[in-house]
Amino acid sequence: MKPQVFRSTMAWVLGWVWMAFAAFNAVDLIANGTIPSALVAGAVLAVLTATVFVGCLRPGILPQENGILVRNPLRNVFIPWKAVDGIHVSHSIIIESGDDSVRCWSPQSSARERAKAARRGAAGVPVGSGRGRYPSTQPQVSKAEQAAAQAMAGRTHADWVAQQLTETAEKKSRAEGEKQPLTTTWSPSALGAIAAALILLIAALILS
């Protein structure tokens, strides 16, 4: 089964839209461009594409069997379940582990989304019904839809993700085993994308 990834859906979609746009333009530059103008345009395209990759497509939170993998733009942080001391949400999801705090790049909770969630919670969850002497004019919803709406009332997607991670951490931390500290590593894919863009940019500056 493919592991679940918590991320910003909007950033993910826009990231892939840009990737499709960049691929089309790269093919056009290779087929019809001339040096050095094509190289300069390709370098600018590569820098923007690398930025979109590390900022929109890479970030996410991946719950795994033995811990949480947080993918931020340039680095990966792995926090074993036993090392999770607390999870809370401000503008972003923050995972506490001992003296360390891991701020997750994605998903985030914007002020607009927070205000929208607050209005939704204050309004309550409408329950449509066609029964009774005075039937409601609101659309009918199933019990599952009502439960889902009630669970999200007043909360953002980031709040929901934090709750899922907290519940899993509480369950997994009961398992036997020694508590291990979190580990932080650089992302090879992010560094590779940035390095390729910089090489192309330097070549364009030299040849232009």
Coordinates of C-alpha atoms in Angstrom, one line a residue:
M1 CA 0.0 0.0 0.0
K2 CA 1.3 3.4 -0.9
P3 CA 2.1 5.5 2.2
Q4 CA -0.2 8.4 2.9
V5 CA 1.3 11.9 2.4
F6 CA -0.2 15.0 4.1
R7 CA 0.5 18.1 2.1
S8 CA -1.1 21.2 0.7
T9 CA -3.3 20.1 -2.2
M10 CA -3.3 23.5 -3.8
A11 CA 0.5 23.8 -3.9
W12 CA 0.7 20.2 -5.2
V13 CA -1.7 20.9 -8.1
L14 CA -0.1 24.2 -9.0
G15 CA 3.4 22.6 -8.8
W16 CA 2.4 20.0 -11.4
V17 CA 0.8 22.6 -13.6
W18 CA 4.1 24.4 -13.6
M19 CA 6.0 21.2 -14.3
A20 CA 3.8 20.6 -17.4
F21 CA 4.3 24.2 -18.5
A22 CA 8.1 23.9 -18.0
A23 CA 8.3 20.6 -19.9
F24 CA 6.5 22.1 -22.9
N25 CA 8.7 25.1 -23.0
A26 CA 11.9 23.0 -22.5
V27 CA 11.0 20.9 -25.5
D28 CA 10.2 24.0 -27.5
L29 CA 13.6 25.6 -26.6
I30 CA 15.5 22.4 -27.5
A31 CA 13.7 22.1 -30.9
N32 CA 13.5 25.7 -32.0
G33 CA 15.8 27.8 -29.8
T34 CA 19.2 29.1 -30.7
I35 CA 22.3 29.6 -28.5
P36 CA 22.8 31.7 -26.4
S37 CA 19.2 33.0 -26.1
A38 CA 17.8 29.5 -25.6
L39 CA 20.3 28.7 -23.0
V40 CA 19.5 31.9 -21.0
A41 CA 15.8 31.2 -21.2
G42 CA 16.4 27.5 -20.2
A43 CA 18.5 28.6 -17.2
V44 CA 15.7 30.9 -16.0
L45 CA 13.2 28.2 -16.5
A46 CA 15.4 25.7 -14.6
V47 CA 15.8 28.0 -11.6
L48 CA 12.0 28.6 -11.4
T49 CA 11.3 24.9 -11.8
A50 CA 13.8 23.9 -9.1
T51 CA 12.1 26.5 -6.8
V52 CA 8.7 25.1 -7.5
F53 CA 9.9 21.6 -6.9
V54 CA 11.5 22.3 -3.5
G55 CA 8.8 24.7 -2.4
C56 CA 5.6 23.0 -3.7
L57 CA 6.1 19.4 -4.7
R58 CA 8.6 18.1 -2.1
P59 CA 7.2 19.3 1.2
G60 CA 4.9 17.0 3.0
I61 CA 4.4 14.8 6.1
L62 CA 4.7 11.0 5.7
P63 CA 3.6 8.8 8.6
Q64 CA 5.5 5.6 8.5
E65 CA 5.5 2.4 10.5
N66 CA 8.2 3.5 12.9
G67 CA 7.9 7.3 12.8
I68 CA 7.1 10.5 11.0
L69 CA 9.1 11.7 8.0
V70 CA 8.8 15.5 7.5
R71 CA 9.9 16.6 4.1
N72 CA 10.8 20.3 4.1
P73 CA 12.2 22.1 1.1
L74 CA 15.8 21.2 1.6
R75 CA 15.9 18.8 4.4
N76 CA 14.2 15.6 5.7
V77 CA 13.5 15.1 9.4
F78 CA 12.6 11.7 10.8
I79 CA 10.9 11.6 14.2
P80 CA 10.3 8.2 15.8
W81 CA 6.9 7.8 17.3
K82 CA 8.3 7.4 20.8
A83 CA 10.2 10.7 20.3
V84 CA 7.1 12.7 19.6
D85 CA 6.3 14.8 22.7
G86 CA 3.6 17.0 21.3
I87 CA 2.1 18.3 18.1
H88 CA 0.4 21.7 17.8
V89 CA -0.7 24.0 15.0
S90 CA 0.0 27.7 14.7
H91 CA 0.5 28.9 11.1
S92 CA 2.2 25.5 10.5
I93 CA 2.3 22.1 12.2
I94 CA 5.0 22.0 14.8
I95 CA 6.2 18.6 16.2
E96 CA 7.9 18.8 19.6
S97 CA 10.6 16.2 20.4
G98 CA 12.7 16.8 23.5
D99 CA 14.5 20.1 23.1
D100 CA 13.8 20.2 19.3
S101 CA 10.9 21.6 17.5
V102 CA 10.2 20.6 13.9
R103 CA 8.2 23.1 11.9
C104 CA 6.5 21.4 8.9
W105 CA 6.5 23.4 5.7
S106 CA 3.3 21.7 4.5
P107 CA 0.4 21.5 5.1
Q108 CA 0.0 25.0 6.6
S109 CA -3.0 26.9 8.0
S110 CA -3.4 30.4 6.5
A111 CA -5.2 33.2 8.2
R112 CA -7.9 33.0 5.6
E113 CA -8.4 29.3 6.1
R114 CA -8.4 29.7 9.9
A115 CA -11.1 32.5 9.7
K116 CA -13.2 30.3 7.3
A117 CA -13.0 27.4 9.7
A118 CA -14.0 29.6 12.6
R119 CA -17.1 30.8 10.7
R120 CA -17.9 27.2 9.8
G121 CA -17.7 26.2 13.4
A122 CA -19.8 29.1 14.7
A123 CA -22.5 28.4 12.1
G124 CA -22.8 24.8 13.2
V125 CA -23.4 21.8 11.0
P126 CA -26.8 21.9 9.1
V127 CA -28.6 18.6 9.1
G128 CA -31.2 18.3 6.3
S129 CA -34.3 16.2 6.7
G130 CA -37.3 15.6 4.5
R131 CA -39.3 14.1 7.3
G132 CA -41.8 15.8 9.7
R133 CA -44.6 18.2 9.3
Y134 CA -42.4 21.0 8.2
P135 CA -39.6 19.4 6.1
S136 CA -36.3 21.3 5.9
T137 CA -35.4 22.9 2.6
Q138 CA -31.7 22.1 3.2
P139 CA -30.2 19.2 1.2
Q140 CA -30.2 15.9 3.0
V141 CA -26.8 14.5 4.1
S142 CA -25.9 11.1 5.3
K143 CA -24.8 10.3 8.8
A144 CA -21.2 9.8 7.5
E145 CA -21.2 13.2 5.9
Q146 CA -22.7 14.7 9.1
A147 CA -19.9 13.1 11.2
A148 CA -17.2 14.3 8.8
A149 CA -18.6 17.9 8.8
Q150 CA -18.8 17.9 12.6
A151 CA -15.2 16.7 12.9
M152 CA -14.0 19.5 10.6
A153 CA -16.2 22.2 12.1
G154 CA -14.0 25.1 13.3
R155 CA -10.8 23.3 12.2
T156 CA -8.5 23.6 9.3
H157 CA -6.9 20.8 7.3
A158 CA -3.7 21.3 9.3
D159 CA -5.6 20.9 12.5
W160 CA -7.0 17.6 11.3
V161 CA -3.6 16.4 10.2
A162 CA -2.1 17.2 13.6
Q163 CA -4.9 15.3 15.3
Q164 CA -4.3 12.2 13.1
L165 CA -0.5 12.3 13.9
T166 CA -1.2 12.8 17.6
E167 CA -3.5 9.8 17.8
T168 CA -1.1 7.6 15.9
A169 CA 1.9 8.8 18.0
E170 CA -0.1 7.9 21.2
K171 CA -0.9 4.5 19.9
K172 CA 2.6 3.7 18.5
S173 CA 4.4 5.0 21.6
R174 CA 3.0 2.2 23.7
A175 CA 5.0 -0.3 21.7
E176 CA 8.1 -1.7 23.3
G177 CA 11.4 -0.4 22.3
E178 CA 14.1 2.1 23.1
K179 CA 13.4 5.8 22.4
Q180 CA 15.5 7.1 19.6
P181 CA 16.2 10.8 18.8
L182 CA 15.1 12.5 15.7
T183 CA 17.4 12.7 12.7
T184 CA 17.9 15.5 10.1
T185 CA 19.4 15.0 6.7
W186 CA 19.7 17.0 3.5
S187 CA 17.5 16.0 0.6
P188 CA 19.5 14.6 -2.3
S189 CA 16.7 15.4 -4.8
A190 CA 16.3 19.0 -3.6
L191 CA 20.1 19.6 -3.7
G192 CA 20.3 17.9 -7.1
A193 CA 17.6 20.1 -8.6
I194 CA 19.2 23.2 -7.3
A195 CA 22.7 22.2 -8.4
A196 CA 21.4 21.4 -12.0
A197 CA 19.7 24.8 -12.2
L198 CA 22.8 26.6 -10.9
I199 CA 25.0 24.8 -13.4
L200 CA 22.7 25.8 -16.3
L201 CA 22.6 29.3 -15.0
I202 CA 26.4 29.6 -14.8
A203 CA 26.7 28.1 -18.3
A204 CA 24.2 30.7 -19.6
L205 CA 26.1 33.6 -18.0
I206 CA 29.4 32.4 -19.5
L207 CA 28.1 31.9 -23.0
S208 CA 25.8 35.0 -23.1

